[in-house]
Protein backbone atom coordinates (compact mmCIF):
# COMPACT_ATOMS: atom_id res chain seq x y z
CA UNK A 1 0.00 0.00 0.00
CA UNK A 2 1.03 3.61 -0.49
CA UNK A 3 1.68 5.97 2.41
CA UNK A 4 2.08 9.73 2.63
CA UNK A 5 4.87 10.87 4.91
CA UNK A 6 4.82 14.51 5.96
CA UNK A 7 7.90 15.72 7.78
CA UNK A 8 7.64 19.08 9.54
CA UNK A 9 10.86 21.06 9.96
CA UNK A 10 11.93 22.77 13.15
CA UNK A 11 12.08 26.54 12.61
CA UNK A 12 15.61 27.60 11.67
CA UNK A 13 16.72 24.09 10.69
CA UNK A 14 17.92 25.01 7.18
CA UNK A 15 21.66 24.58 7.98
CA UNK A 16 20.99 21.11 9.42
CA UNK A 17 18.79 20.26 6.41
CA UNK A 18 21.56 21.19 3.98
CA UNK A 19 24.18 19.19 5.92
CA UNK A 20 21.97 16.10 6.22
CA UNK A 21 20.49 16.17 2.72
CA UNK A 22 22.89 13.64 1.11
CA UNK A 23 21.99 10.95 3.68
CA UNK A 24 18.28 11.76 3.36
CA UNK A 25 18.45 11.54 -0.45
CA UNK A 26 20.33 8.22 -0.30
CA UNK A 27 17.37 6.64 1.52
CA UNK A 28 14.94 8.05 -1.03
CA UNK A 29 17.10 6.80 -3.90
CA UNK A 30 17.02 3.31 -2.36
CA UNK A 31 13.20 3.45 -2.36
CA UNK A 32 13.27 4.67 -5.96
CA UNK A 33 15.65 1.94 -7.03
CA UNK A 34 13.35 -0.65 -5.43
CA UNK A 35 10.43 0.76 -7.45
CA UNK A 36 8.59 1.91 -4.31
CA UNK A 37 8.92 5.72 -4.49
CA UNK A 38 6.06 7.63 -6.14
CA UNK A 39 7.20 11.18 -5.31
CA UNK A 40 9.29 13.12 -2.84
CA UNK A 41 10.19 16.74 -2.34
CA UNK A 42 10.57 19.64 0.06
CA UNK A 43 7.88 22.12 1.05
CA UNK A 44 9.29 25.65 0.52
CA UNK A 45 8.49 28.14 3.27
CA UNK A 46 7.62 30.74 0.62
CA UNK A 47 6.10 30.60 -2.86
CA UNK A 48 9.38 30.19 -4.75
CA UNK A 49 11.34 27.43 -6.46
CA UNK A 50 14.40 28.56 -4.50
CA UNK A 51 13.22 29.86 -1.11
CA UNK A 52 16.74 31.00 -0.19
CA UNK A 53 17.17 31.77 3.51
CA UNK A 54 13.42 31.29 4.13
CA UNK A 55 14.15 27.59 3.81
CA UNK A 56 11.58 24.84 4.01
CA UNK A 57 8.64 23.90 6.21
CA UNK A 58 9.10 20.19 5.68
CA UNK A 59 8.96 17.39 3.14
CA UNK A 60 6.35 15.19 1.47
CA UNK A 61 6.99 11.60 0.41
CA UNK A 62 4.61 9.09 -1.14
CA UNK A 63 5.98 5.57 -1.22
CA UNK A 64 4.97 1.94 -1.00
CA UNK A 65 5.45 0.05 2.26
CA UNK A 66 4.16 -3.30 3.49
CA UNK A 67 2.25 -1.69 6.37
CA UNK A 68 1.56 1.55 8.20
CA UNK A 69 3.96 0.41 10.91
CA UNK A 70 6.72 -0.17 8.35
CA UNK A 71 6.14 3.29 6.85
CA UNK A 72 6.28 4.89 10.32
CA UNK A 73 9.45 3.00 11.21
CA UNK A 74 11.07 4.11 7.95
CA UNK A 75 10.03 7.73 8.51
CA UNK A 76 11.28 7.80 12.10
CA UNK A 77 14.66 6.42 10.99
CA UNK A 78 15.19 9.24 8.49
CA UNK A 79 18.40 11.25 8.96
CA UNK A 80 16.30 14.42 9.11
CA UNK A 81 14.71 13.04 12.29
CA UNK A 82 18.02 11.90 13.78
CA UNK A 83 19.73 15.25 13.11
CA UNK A 84 16.87 17.43 14.35
CA UNK A 85 15.70 18.82 11.01
CA UNK A 86 12.21 17.41 11.47
CA UNK A 87 10.20 18.34 14.53
CA UNK A 88 8.05 15.33 13.72
CA UNK A 89 6.50 13.22 11.00
CA UNK A 90 2.96 12.24 10.15
CA UNK A 91 2.27 9.04 8.21
CA UNK A 92 -1.06 8.36 6.53
CA UNK A 93 -2.35 5.69 4.15
CA UNK A 94 -2.60 7.11 0.63
CA UNK A 95 -4.86 5.97 -2.21
CA UNK A 96 -3.58 7.01 -5.61
CA UNK A 97 -6.32 8.01 -8.06
CA UNK A 98 -4.48 10.01 -10.74
CA UNK A 99 -2.40 9.71 -12.81
PDB file of N, CA and C in Angstrom:
ATOM      1  N   UNK A   1       0.846  -1.179   0.000  1.00  0.00           N
ATOM      2  CA  UNK A   1       0.000   0.000   0.000  1.00  0.00           C
ATOM      3  C   UNK A   1       0.890   1.241   0.000  1.00  0.00           C
ATOM      4  N   UNK A   2       0.313   2.336  -0.500  1.00  0.00           N
ATOM      5  CA  UNK A   2       1.034   3.611  -0.492  1.00  0.00           C
ATOM      6  C   UNK A   2       0.773   4.371   0.805  1.00  0.00           C
ATOM      7  N   UNK A   3       1.789   5.143   1.209  1.00  0.00           N
ATOM      8  CA  UNK A   3       1.679   5.970   2.411  1.00  0.00           C
ATOM      9  C   UNK A   3       2.255   7.346   2.122  1.00  0.00           C
ATOM     10  N   UNK A   4       1.605   8.350   2.694  1.00  0.00           N
ATOM     11  CA  UNK A   4       2.077   9.732   2.626  1.00  0.00           C
ATOM     12  C   UNK A   4       2.830  10.029   3.910  1.00  0.00           C
ATOM     13  N   UNK A   5       4.056  10.481   3.758  1.00  0.00           N
ATOM     14  CA  UNK A   5       4.872  10.874   4.908  1.00  0.00           C
ATOM     15  C   UNK A   5       5.074  12.377   4.831  1.00  0.00           C
ATOM     16  N   UNK A   6       4.630  13.068   5.869  1.00  0.00           N
ATOM     17  CA  UNK A   6       4.823  14.513   5.959  1.00  0.00           C
ATOM     18  C   UNK A   6       5.777  14.805   7.109  1.00  0.00           C
ATOM     19  N   UNK A   7       6.948  15.301   6.769  1.00  0.00           N
ATOM     20  CA  UNK A   7       7.900  15.717   7.782  1.00  0.00           C
ATOM     21  C   UNK A   7       7.782  17.212   7.975  1.00  0.00           C
ATOM     22  N   UNK A   8       7.741  17.646   9.216  1.00  0.00           N
ATOM     23  CA  UNK A   8       7.636  19.078   9.544  1.00  0.00           C
ATOM     24  C   UNK A   8       8.962  19.550  10.134  1.00  0.00           C
ATOM     25  N   UNK A   9       9.566  20.553   9.505  1.00  0.00           N
ATOM     26  CA  UNK A   9      10.862  21.055   9.955  1.00  0.00           C
ATOM     27  C   UNK A   9      10.728  21.895  11.225  1.00  0.00           C
ATOM     28  N   UNK A  10      11.776  21.814  12.055  1.00  0.00           N
ATOM     29  CA  UNK A  10      11.927  22.768  13.150  1.00  0.00           C
ATOM     30  C   UNK A  10      12.205  24.131  12.527  1.00  0.00           C
ATOM     31  N   UNK A  11      11.703  25.212  13.100  1.00  0.00           N
ATOM     32  CA  UNK A  11      12.084  26.541  12.606  1.00  0.00           C
ATOM     33  C   UNK A  11      13.606  26.714  12.685  1.00  0.00           C
ATOM     34  N   UNK A  12      14.174  27.320  11.667  1.00  0.00           N
ATOM     35  CA  UNK A  12      15.609  27.598  11.666  1.00  0.00           C
ATOM     36  C   UNK A  12      16.492  26.392  11.412  1.00  0.00           C
ATOM     37  N   UNK A  13      15.929  25.308  10.874  1.00  0.00           N
ATOM     38  CA  UNK A  13      16.717  24.087  10.685  1.00  0.00           C
ATOM     39  C   UNK A  13      17.388  23.991   9.312  1.00  0.00           C
ATOM     40  N   UNK A  14      17.361  25.058   8.529  1.00  0.00           N
ATOM     41  CA  UNK A  14      17.921  25.006   7.179  1.00  0.00           C
ATOM     42  C   UNK A  14      19.391  24.564   7.148  1.00  0.00           C
ATOM     43  N   UNK A  15      20.264  25.067   8.017  1.00  0.00           N
ATOM     44  CA  UNK A  15      21.656  24.582   7.977  1.00  0.00           C
ATOM     45  C   UNK A  15      21.767  23.071   8.226  1.00  0.00           C
ATOM     46  N   UNK A  16      20.985  22.554   9.159  1.00  0.00           N
ATOM     47  CA  UNK A  16      20.990  21.110   9.418  1.00  0.00           C
ATOM     48  C   UNK A  16      20.431  20.350   8.219  1.00  0.00           C
ATOM     49  N   UNK A  17      19.394  20.901   7.592  1.00  0.00           N
ATOM     50  CA  UNK A  17      18.788  20.262   6.415  1.00  0.00           C
ATOM     51  C   UNK A  17      19.831  20.136   5.300  1.00  0.00           C
ATOM     52  N   UNK A  18      20.549  21.214   5.048  1.00  0.00           N
ATOM     53  CA  UNK A  18      21.564  21.192   3.983  1.00  0.00           C
ATOM     54  C   UNK A  18      22.663  20.169   4.294  1.00  0.00           C
ATOM     55  N   UNK A  19      23.098  20.108   5.541  1.00  0.00           N
ATOM     56  CA  UNK A  19      24.178  19.195   5.918  1.00  0.00           C
ATOM     57  C   UNK A  19      23.741  17.732   5.855  1.00  0.00           C
ATOM     58  N   UNK A  20      22.481  17.473   6.130  1.00  0.00           N
ATOM     59  CA  UNK A  20      21.968  16.102   6.221  1.00  0.00           C
ATOM     60  C   UNK A  20      21.353  15.619   4.910  1.00  0.00           C
ATOM     61  N   UNK A  21      21.172  16.504   3.965  1.00  0.00           N
ATOM     62  CA  UNK A  21      20.486  16.173   2.718  1.00  0.00           C
ATOM     63  C   UNK A  21      21.065  14.961   1.980  1.00  0.00           C
ATOM     64  N   UNK A  22      22.390  14.813   1.836  1.00  0.00           N
ATOM     65  CA  UNK A  22      22.893  13.636   1.112  1.00  0.00           C
ATOM     66  C   UNK A  22      22.433  12.305   1.724  1.00  0.00           C
ATOM     67  N   UNK A  23      22.429  12.190   3.033  1.00  0.00           N
ATOM     68  CA  UNK A  23      21.990  10.950   3.680  1.00  0.00           C
ATOM     69  C   UNK A  23      20.486  10.747   3.498  1.00  0.00           C
ATOM     70  N   UNK A  24      19.729  11.829   3.573  1.00  0.00           N
ATOM     71  CA  UNK A  24      18.275  11.764   3.359  1.00  0.00           C
ATOM     72  C   UNK A  24      17.980  11.307   1.928  1.00  0.00           C
ATOM     73  N   UNK A  25      18.668  11.902   0.955  1.00  0.00           N
ATOM     74  CA  UNK A  25      18.449  11.536  -0.446  1.00  0.00           C
ATOM     75  C   UNK A  25      18.858  10.094  -0.739  1.00  0.00           C
ATOM     76  N   UNK A  26      19.890   9.609  -0.079  1.00  0.00           N
ATOM     77  CA  UNK A  26      20.328   8.224  -0.298  1.00  0.00           C
ATOM     78  C   UNK A  26      19.215   7.240   0.067  1.00  0.00           C
ATOM     79  N   UNK A  27      18.479   7.519   1.124  1.00  0.00           N
ATOM     80  CA  UNK A  27      17.368   6.638   1.517  1.00  0.00           C
ATOM     81  C   UNK A  27      16.241   6.704   0.499  1.00  0.00           C
ATOM     82  N   UNK A  28      15.979   7.910  -0.011  1.00  0.00           N
ATOM     83  CA  UNK A  28      14.936   8.054  -1.028  1.00  0.00           C
ATOM     84  C   UNK A  28      15.349   7.359  -2.322  1.00  0.00           C
ATOM     85  N   UNK A  29      16.605   7.464  -2.684  1.00  0.00           N
ATOM     86  CA  UNK A  29      17.098   6.796  -3.898  1.00  0.00           C
ATOM     87  C   UNK A  29      16.989   5.284  -3.766  1.00  0.00           C
ATOM     88  N   UNK A  30      17.175   4.754  -2.576  1.00  0.00           N
ATOM     89  CA  UNK A  30      17.021   3.314  -2.359  1.00  0.00           C
ATOM     90  C   UNK A  30      15.567   2.896  -2.580  1.00  0.00           C
ATOM     91  N   UNK A  31      14.619   3.722  -2.098  1.00  0.00           N
ATOM     92  CA  UNK A  31      13.196   3.446  -2.355  1.00  0.00           C
ATOM     93  C   UNK A  31      12.906   3.509  -3.851  1.00  0.00           C
ATOM     94  N   UNK A  32      13.461   4.523  -4.512  1.00  0.00           N
ATOM     95  CA  UNK A  32      13.267   4.669  -5.961  1.00  0.00           C
ATOM     96  C   UNK A  32      13.811   3.460  -6.704  1.00  0.00           C
ATOM     97  N   UNK A  33      15.005   3.058  -6.351  1.00  0.00           N
ATOM     98  CA  UNK A  33      15.652   1.937  -7.034  1.00  0.00           C
ATOM     99  C   UNK A  33      14.892   0.630  -6.820  1.00  0.00           C
ATOM    100  N   UNK A  34      14.168   0.529  -5.713  1.00  0.00           N
ATOM    101  CA  UNK A  34      13.348  -0.648  -5.429  1.00  0.00           C
ATOM    102  C   UNK A  34      11.970  -0.551  -6.084  1.00  0.00           C
ATOM    103  N   UNK A  35      11.712   0.571  -6.789  1.00  0.00           N
ATOM    104  CA  UNK A  35      10.427   0.762  -7.455  1.00  0.00           C
ATOM    105  C   UNK A  35       9.292   1.112  -6.513  1.00  0.00           C
ATOM    106  N   UNK A  36       9.616   1.632  -5.323  1.00  0.00           N
ATOM    107  CA  UNK A  36       8.589   1.910  -4.313  1.00  0.00           C
ATOM    108  C   UNK A  36       8.306   3.396  -4.110  1.00  0.00           C
ATOM    109  N   UNK A  37       9.102   4.282  -4.683  1.00  0.00           N
ATOM    110  CA  UNK A  37       8.924   5.717  -4.493  1.00  0.00           C
ATOM    111  C   UNK A  37       8.029   6.294  -5.588  1.00  0.00           C
ATOM    112  N   UNK A  38       6.965   6.978  -5.190  1.00  0.00           N
ATOM    113  CA  UNK A  38       6.058   7.635  -6.136  1.00  0.00           C
ATOM    114  C   UNK A  38       6.484   9.087  -6.331  1.00  0.00           C
ATOM    115  N   UNK A  39       6.726   9.798  -5.233  1.00  0.00           N
ATOM    116  CA  UNK A  39       7.198  11.182  -5.305  1.00  0.00           C
ATOM    117  C   UNK A  39       7.822  11.569  -3.983  1.00  0.00           C
ATOM    118  N   UNK A  40       8.667  12.587  -4.050  1.00  0.00           N
ATOM    119  CA  UNK A  40       9.295  13.121  -2.844  1.00  0.00           C
ATOM    120  C   UNK A  40       9.787  14.524  -3.140  1.00  0.00           C
ATOM    121  N   UNK A  41       9.674  15.396  -2.167  1.00  0.00           N
ATOM    122  CA  UNK A  41      10.191  16.739  -2.337  1.00  0.00           C
ATOM    123  C   UNK A  41       9.962  17.600  -1.121  1.00  0.00           C
ATOM    124  N   UNK A  42      10.690  18.721  -1.063  1.00  0.00           N
ATOM    125  CA  UNK A  42      10.568  19.641   0.062  1.00  0.00           C
ATOM    126  C   UNK A  42       9.368  20.573  -0.101  1.00  0.00           C
ATOM    127  N   UNK A  43       8.975  21.154   1.020  1.00  0.00           N
ATOM    128  CA  UNK A  43       7.881  22.121   1.053  1.00  0.00           C
ATOM    129  C   UNK A  43       8.483  23.496   1.340  1.00  0.00           C
ATOM    130  N   UNK A  44       8.685  24.329   0.295  1.00  0.00           N
ATOM    131  CA  UNK A  44       9.287  25.646   0.516  1.00  0.00           C
ATOM    132  C   UNK A  44       8.461  26.496   1.486  1.00  0.00           C
ATOM    133  N   UNK A  45       9.156  27.275   2.293  1.00  0.00           N
ATOM    134  CA  UNK A  45       8.492  28.138   3.270  1.00  0.00           C
ATOM    135  C   UNK A  45       7.817  29.334   2.607  1.00  0.00           C
ATOM    136  N   UNK A  46       8.235  29.651   1.372  1.00  0.00           N
ATOM    137  CA  UNK A  46       7.622  30.739   0.616  1.00  0.00           C
ATOM    138  C   UNK A  46       7.302  30.236  -0.786  1.00  0.00           C
ATOM    139  N   UNK A  47       6.517  30.983  -1.512  1.00  0.00           N
ATOM    140  CA  UNK A  47       6.101  30.595  -2.864  1.00  0.00           C
ATOM    141  C   UNK A  47       7.217  30.893  -3.861  1.00  0.00           C
ATOM    142  N   UNK A  48       8.234  30.005  -3.871  1.00  0.00           N
ATOM    143  CA  UNK A  48       9.383  30.187  -4.746  1.00  0.00           C
ATOM    144  C   UNK A  48      10.067  28.852  -4.964  1.00  0.00           C
ATOM    145  N   UNK A  49      10.596  28.653  -6.166  1.00  0.00           N
ATOM    146  CA  UNK A  49      11.339  27.430  -6.457  1.00  0.00           C
ATOM    147  C   UNK A  49      12.577  27.354  -5.570  1.00  0.00           C
ATOM    148  N   UNK A  50      13.247  28.480  -5.396  1.00  0.00           N
ATOM    149  CA  UNK A  50      14.396  28.559  -4.495  1.00  0.00           C
ATOM    150  C   UNK A  50      14.027  29.513  -3.363  1.00  0.00           C
ATOM    151  N   UNK A  51      13.652  28.989  -2.190  1.00  0.00           N
ATOM    152  CA  UNK A  51      13.218  29.861  -1.109  1.00  0.00           C
ATOM    153  C   UNK A  51      14.349  30.587  -0.393  1.00  0.00           C
ATOM    154  N   UNK A  52      15.601  30.313  -0.797  1.00  0.00           N
ATOM    155  CA  UNK A  52      16.738  31.000  -0.185  1.00  0.00           C
ATOM    156  C   UNK A  52      16.750  30.816   1.319  1.00  0.00           C
ATOM    157  N   UNK A  53      17.060  31.893   2.056  1.00  0.00           N
ATOM    158  CA  UNK A  53      17.174  31.771   3.510  1.00  0.00           C
ATOM    159  C   UNK A  53      15.841  31.476   4.219  1.00  0.00           C
ATOM    160  N   UNK A  54      14.711  31.637   3.513  1.00  0.00           N
ATOM    161  CA  UNK A  54      13.420  31.291   4.135  1.00  0.00           C
ATOM    162  C   UNK A  54      13.338  29.794   4.394  1.00  0.00           C
ATOM    163  N   UNK A  55      14.059  29.018   3.580  1.00  0.00           N
ATOM    164  CA  UNK A  55      14.146  27.585   3.808  1.00  0.00           C
ATOM    165  C   UNK A  55      12.875  26.817   3.494  1.00  0.00           C
ATOM    166  N   UNK A  56      12.663  25.779   4.263  1.00  0.00           N
ATOM    167  CA  UNK A  56      11.576  24.838   4.010  1.00  0.00           C
ATOM    168  C   UNK A  56      10.777  24.592   5.275  1.00  0.00           C
ATOM    169  N   UNK A  57       9.518  24.234   5.081  1.00  0.00           N
ATOM    170  CA  UNK A  57       8.644  23.899   6.211  1.00  0.00           C
ATOM    171  C   UNK A  57       8.624  22.404   6.470  1.00  0.00           C
ATOM    172  N   UNK A  58       9.109  21.628   5.515  1.00  0.00           N
ATOM    173  CA  UNK A  58       9.104  20.186   5.681  1.00  0.00           C
ATOM    174  C   UNK A  58       9.278  19.481   4.361  1.00  0.00           C
ATOM    175  N   UNK A  59       8.838  18.224   4.328  1.00  0.00           N
ATOM    176  CA  UNK A  59       8.961  17.389   3.137  1.00  0.00           C
ATOM    177  C   UNK A  59       7.726  16.516   2.997  1.00  0.00           C
ATOM    178  N   UNK A  60       7.432  16.134   1.751  1.00  0.00           N
ATOM    179  CA  UNK A  60       6.354  15.192   1.466  1.00  0.00           C
ATOM    180  C   UNK A  60       6.936  14.028   0.680  1.00  0.00           C
ATOM    181  N   UNK A  61       6.543  12.828   1.072  1.00  0.00           N
ATOM    182  CA  UNK A  61       6.995  11.603   0.412  1.00  0.00           C
ATOM    183  C   UNK A  61       5.781  10.699   0.251  1.00  0.00           C
ATOM    184  N   UNK A  62       5.609  10.139  -0.929  1.00  0.00           N
ATOM    185  CA  UNK A  62       4.609   9.092  -1.144  1.00  0.00           C
ATOM    186  C   UNK A  62       5.370   7.871  -1.637  1.00  0.00           C
ATOM    187  N   UNK A  63       5.238   6.782  -0.885  1.00  0.00           N
ATOM    188  CA  UNK A  63       5.979   5.568  -1.223  1.00  0.00           C
ATOM    189  C   UNK A  63       5.203   4.340  -0.778  1.00  0.00           C
ATOM    190  N   UNK A  64       5.611   3.209  -1.329  1.00  0.00           N
ATOM    191  CA  UNK A  64       4.968   1.938  -1.004  1.00  0.00           C
ATOM    192  C   UNK A  64       5.702   1.259   0.151  1.00  0.00           C
ATOM    193  N   UNK A  65       4.929   0.805   1.121  1.00  0.00           N
ATOM    194  CA  UNK A  65       5.445   0.045   2.260  1.00  0.00           C
ATOM    195  C   UNK A  65       4.504  -1.115   2.517  1.00  0.00           C
ATOM    196  N   UNK A  66       4.987  -2.116   3.233  1.00  0.00           N
ATOM    197  CA  UNK A  66       4.160  -3.298   3.493  1.00  0.00           C
ATOM    198  C   UNK A  66       3.074  -3.039   4.521  1.00  0.00           C
ATOM    199  N   UNK A  67       3.247  -1.995   5.340  1.00  0.00           N
ATOM    200  CA  UNK A  67       2.248  -1.687   6.368  1.00  0.00           C
ATOM    201  C   UNK A  67       2.447  -0.260   6.870  1.00  0.00           C
ATOM    202  N   UNK A  68       1.456   0.235   7.580  1.00  0.00           N
ATOM    203  CA  UNK A  68       1.558   1.554   8.204  1.00  0.00           C
ATOM    204  C   UNK A  68       2.714   1.566   9.198  1.00  0.00           C
ATOM    205  N   UNK A  69       2.870   0.499   9.942  1.00  0.00           N
ATOM    206  CA  UNK A  69       3.961   0.414  10.912  1.00  0.00           C
ATOM    207  C   UNK A  69       5.320   0.481  10.215  1.00  0.00           C
ATOM    208  N   UNK A  70       5.461  -0.209   9.092  1.00  0.00           N
ATOM    209  CA  UNK A  70       6.724  -0.173   8.346  1.00  0.00           C
ATOM    210  C   UNK A  70       7.004   1.231   7.815  1.00  0.00           C
ATOM    211  N   UNK A  71       5.969   1.908   7.345  1.00  0.00           N
ATOM    212  CA  UNK A  71       6.137   3.286   6.853  1.00  0.00           C
ATOM    213  C   UNK A  71       6.546   4.215   7.991  1.00  0.00           C
ATOM    214  N   UNK A  72       5.911   4.059   9.154  1.00  0.00           N
ATOM    215  CA  UNK A  72       6.276   4.887  10.320  1.00  0.00           C
ATOM    216  C   UNK A  72       7.713   4.619  10.749  1.00  0.00           C
ATOM    217  N   UNK A  73       8.080   3.349  10.814  1.00  0.00           N
ATOM    218  CA  UNK A  73       9.447   3.004  11.215  1.00  0.00           C
ATOM    219  C   UNK A  73      10.468   3.608  10.254  1.00  0.00           C
ATOM    220  N   UNK A  74      10.173   3.533   8.942  1.00  0.00           N
ATOM    221  CA  UNK A  74      11.074   4.109   7.950  1.00  0.00           C
ATOM    222  C   UNK A  74      11.187   5.617   8.149  1.00  0.00           C
ATOM    223  N   UNK A  75      10.046   6.279   8.339  1.00  0.00           N
ATOM    224  CA  UNK A  75      10.033   7.733   8.509  1.00  0.00           C
ATOM    225  C   UNK A  75      10.797   8.157   9.765  1.00  0.00           C
ATOM    226  N   UNK A  76      10.610   7.435  10.845  1.00  0.00           N
ATOM    227  CA  UNK A  76      11.276   7.798  12.101  1.00  0.00           C
ATOM    228  C   UNK A  76      12.779   7.552  12.057  1.00  0.00           C
ATOM    229  N   UNK A  77      13.225   6.695  11.141  1.00  0.00           N
ATOM    230  CA  UNK A  77      14.658   6.422  10.995  1.00  0.00           C
ATOM    231  C   UNK A  77      15.347   7.358  10.006  1.00  0.00           C
ATOM    232  N   UNK A  78      14.614   8.312   9.459  1.00  0.00           N
ATOM    233  CA  UNK A  78      15.193   9.236   8.486  1.00  0.00           C
ATOM    234  C   UNK A  78      16.274  10.099   9.133  1.00  0.00           C
ATOM    235  N   UNK A  79      17.360  10.371   8.425  1.00  0.00           N
ATOM    236  CA  UNK A  79      18.404  11.248   8.961  1.00  0.00           C
ATOM    237  C   UNK A  79      17.882  12.627   9.373  1.00  0.00           C
ATOM    238  N   UNK A  80      16.858  13.126   8.705  1.00  0.00           N
ATOM    239  CA  UNK A  80      16.296  14.420   9.107  1.00  0.00           C
ATOM    240  C   UNK A  80      15.693  14.359  10.514  1.00  0.00           C
ATOM    241  N   UNK A  81      15.183  13.207  10.911  1.00  0.00           N
ATOM    242  CA  UNK A  81      14.709  13.038  12.291  1.00  0.00           C
ATOM    243  C   UNK A  81      15.901  12.966  13.239  1.00  0.00           C
ATOM    244  N   UNK A  82      16.863  12.132  12.903  1.00  0.00           N
ATOM    245  CA  UNK A  82      18.015  11.904  13.782  1.00  0.00           C
ATOM    246  C   UNK A  82      18.816  13.182  14.018  1.00  0.00           C
ATOM    247  N   UNK A  83      18.903  14.037  13.012  1.00  0.00           N
ATOM    248  CA  UNK A  83      19.725  15.246  13.110  1.00  0.00           C
ATOM    249  C   UNK A  83      18.933  16.483  13.541  1.00  0.00           C
ATOM    250  N   UNK A  84      17.658  16.319  13.833  1.00  0.00           N
ATOM    251  CA  UNK A  84      16.872  17.429  14.351  1.00  0.00           C
ATOM    252  C   UNK A  84      16.351  18.395  13.306  1.00  0.00           C
ATOM    253  N   UNK A  85      16.323  17.986  12.045  1.00  0.00           N
ATOM    254  CA  UNK A  85      15.702  18.819  11.015  1.00  0.00           C
ATOM    255  C   UNK A  85      14.191  18.777  11.197  1.00  0.00           C
ATOM    256  N   UNK A  86      13.651  17.576  11.279  1.00  0.00           N
ATOM    257  CA  UNK A  86      12.209  17.408  11.472  1.00  0.00           C
ATOM    258  C   UNK A  86      11.847  17.542  12.944  1.00  0.00           C
ATOM    259  N   UNK A  87      10.794  18.290  13.198  1.00  0.00           N
ATOM    260  CA  UNK A  87      10.202  18.340  14.529  1.00  0.00           C
ATOM    261  C   UNK A  87       9.343  17.098  14.746  1.00  0.00           C
ATOM    262  N   UNK A  88       8.864  16.532  13.654  1.00  0.00           N
ATOM    263  CA  UNK A  88       8.045  15.330  13.720  1.00  0.00           C
ATOM    264  C   UNK A  88       7.605  14.918  12.342  1.00  0.00           C
ATOM    265  N   UNK A  89       7.024  13.725  12.260  1.00  0.00           N
ATOM    266  CA  UNK A  89       6.503  13.217  10.999  1.00  0.00           C
ATOM    267  C   UNK A  89       5.094  12.679  11.220  1.00  0.00           C
ATOM    268  N   UNK A  90       4.314  12.786  10.173  1.00  0.00           N
ATOM    269  CA  UNK A  90       2.958  12.236  10.152  1.00  0.00           C
ATOM    270  C   UNK A  90       2.911  11.248   8.993  1.00  0.00           C
ATOM    271  N   UNK A  91       2.351  10.080   9.230  1.00  0.00           N
ATOM    272  CA  UNK A  91       2.274   9.043   8.206  1.00  0.00           C
ATOM    273  C   UNK A  91       0.824   8.631   8.053  1.00  0.00           C
ATOM    274  N   UNK A  92       0.332   8.677   6.814  1.00  0.00           N
ATOM    275  CA  UNK A  92      -1.064   8.364   6.526  1.00  0.00           C
ATOM    276  C   UNK A  92      -1.148   7.419   5.340  1.00  0.00           C
ATOM    277  N   UNK A  93      -2.095   6.484   5.351  1.00  0.00           N
ATOM    278  CA  UNK A  93      -2.353   5.685   4.155  1.00  0.00           C
ATOM    279  C   UNK A  93      -2.755   6.623   3.011  1.00  0.00           C
ATOM    280  N   UNK A  94      -2.358   6.257   1.784  1.00  0.00           N
ATOM    281  CA  UNK A  94      -2.596   7.105   0.626  1.00  0.00           C
ATOM    282  C   UNK A  94      -3.151   6.247  -0.505  1.00  0.00           C
ATOM    283  N   UNK A  95      -4.271   6.667  -1.069  1.00  0.00           N
ATOM    284  CA  UNK A  95      -4.856   5.965  -2.210  1.00  0.00           C
ATOM    285  C   UNK A  95      -4.644   6.805  -3.463  1.00  0.00           C
ATOM    286  N   UNK A  96      -3.877   6.294  -4.372  1.00  0.00           N
ATOM    287  CA  UNK A  96      -3.576   7.010  -5.613  1.00  0.00           C
ATOM    288  C   UNK A  96      -4.760   6.864  -6.576  1.00  0.00           C
ATOM    289  N   UNK A  97      -5.242   7.996  -7.085  1.00  0.00           N
ATOM    290  CA  UNK A  97      -6.318   8.011  -8.061  1.00  0.00           C
ATOM    291  C   UNK A  97      -5.800   8.427  -9.433  1.00  0.00           C
ATOM    292  N   UNK A  98      -5.039   9.505  -9.496  1.00  0.00           N
ATOM    293  CA  UNK A  98      -4.477  10.014 -10.742  1.00  0.00           C
ATOM    294  C   UNK A  98      -3.007  10.333 -10.555  1.00  0.00           C
ATOM    295  N   UNK A  99      -2.196  10.341 -11.512  1.00  0.00           N
ATOM    296  CA  UNK A  99      -2.396   9.711 -12.813  1.00  0.00           C
ATOM    297  C   UNK A  99      -2.306   8.214 -12.707  1.00  0.00           C
TER     298      UNK A  99
END
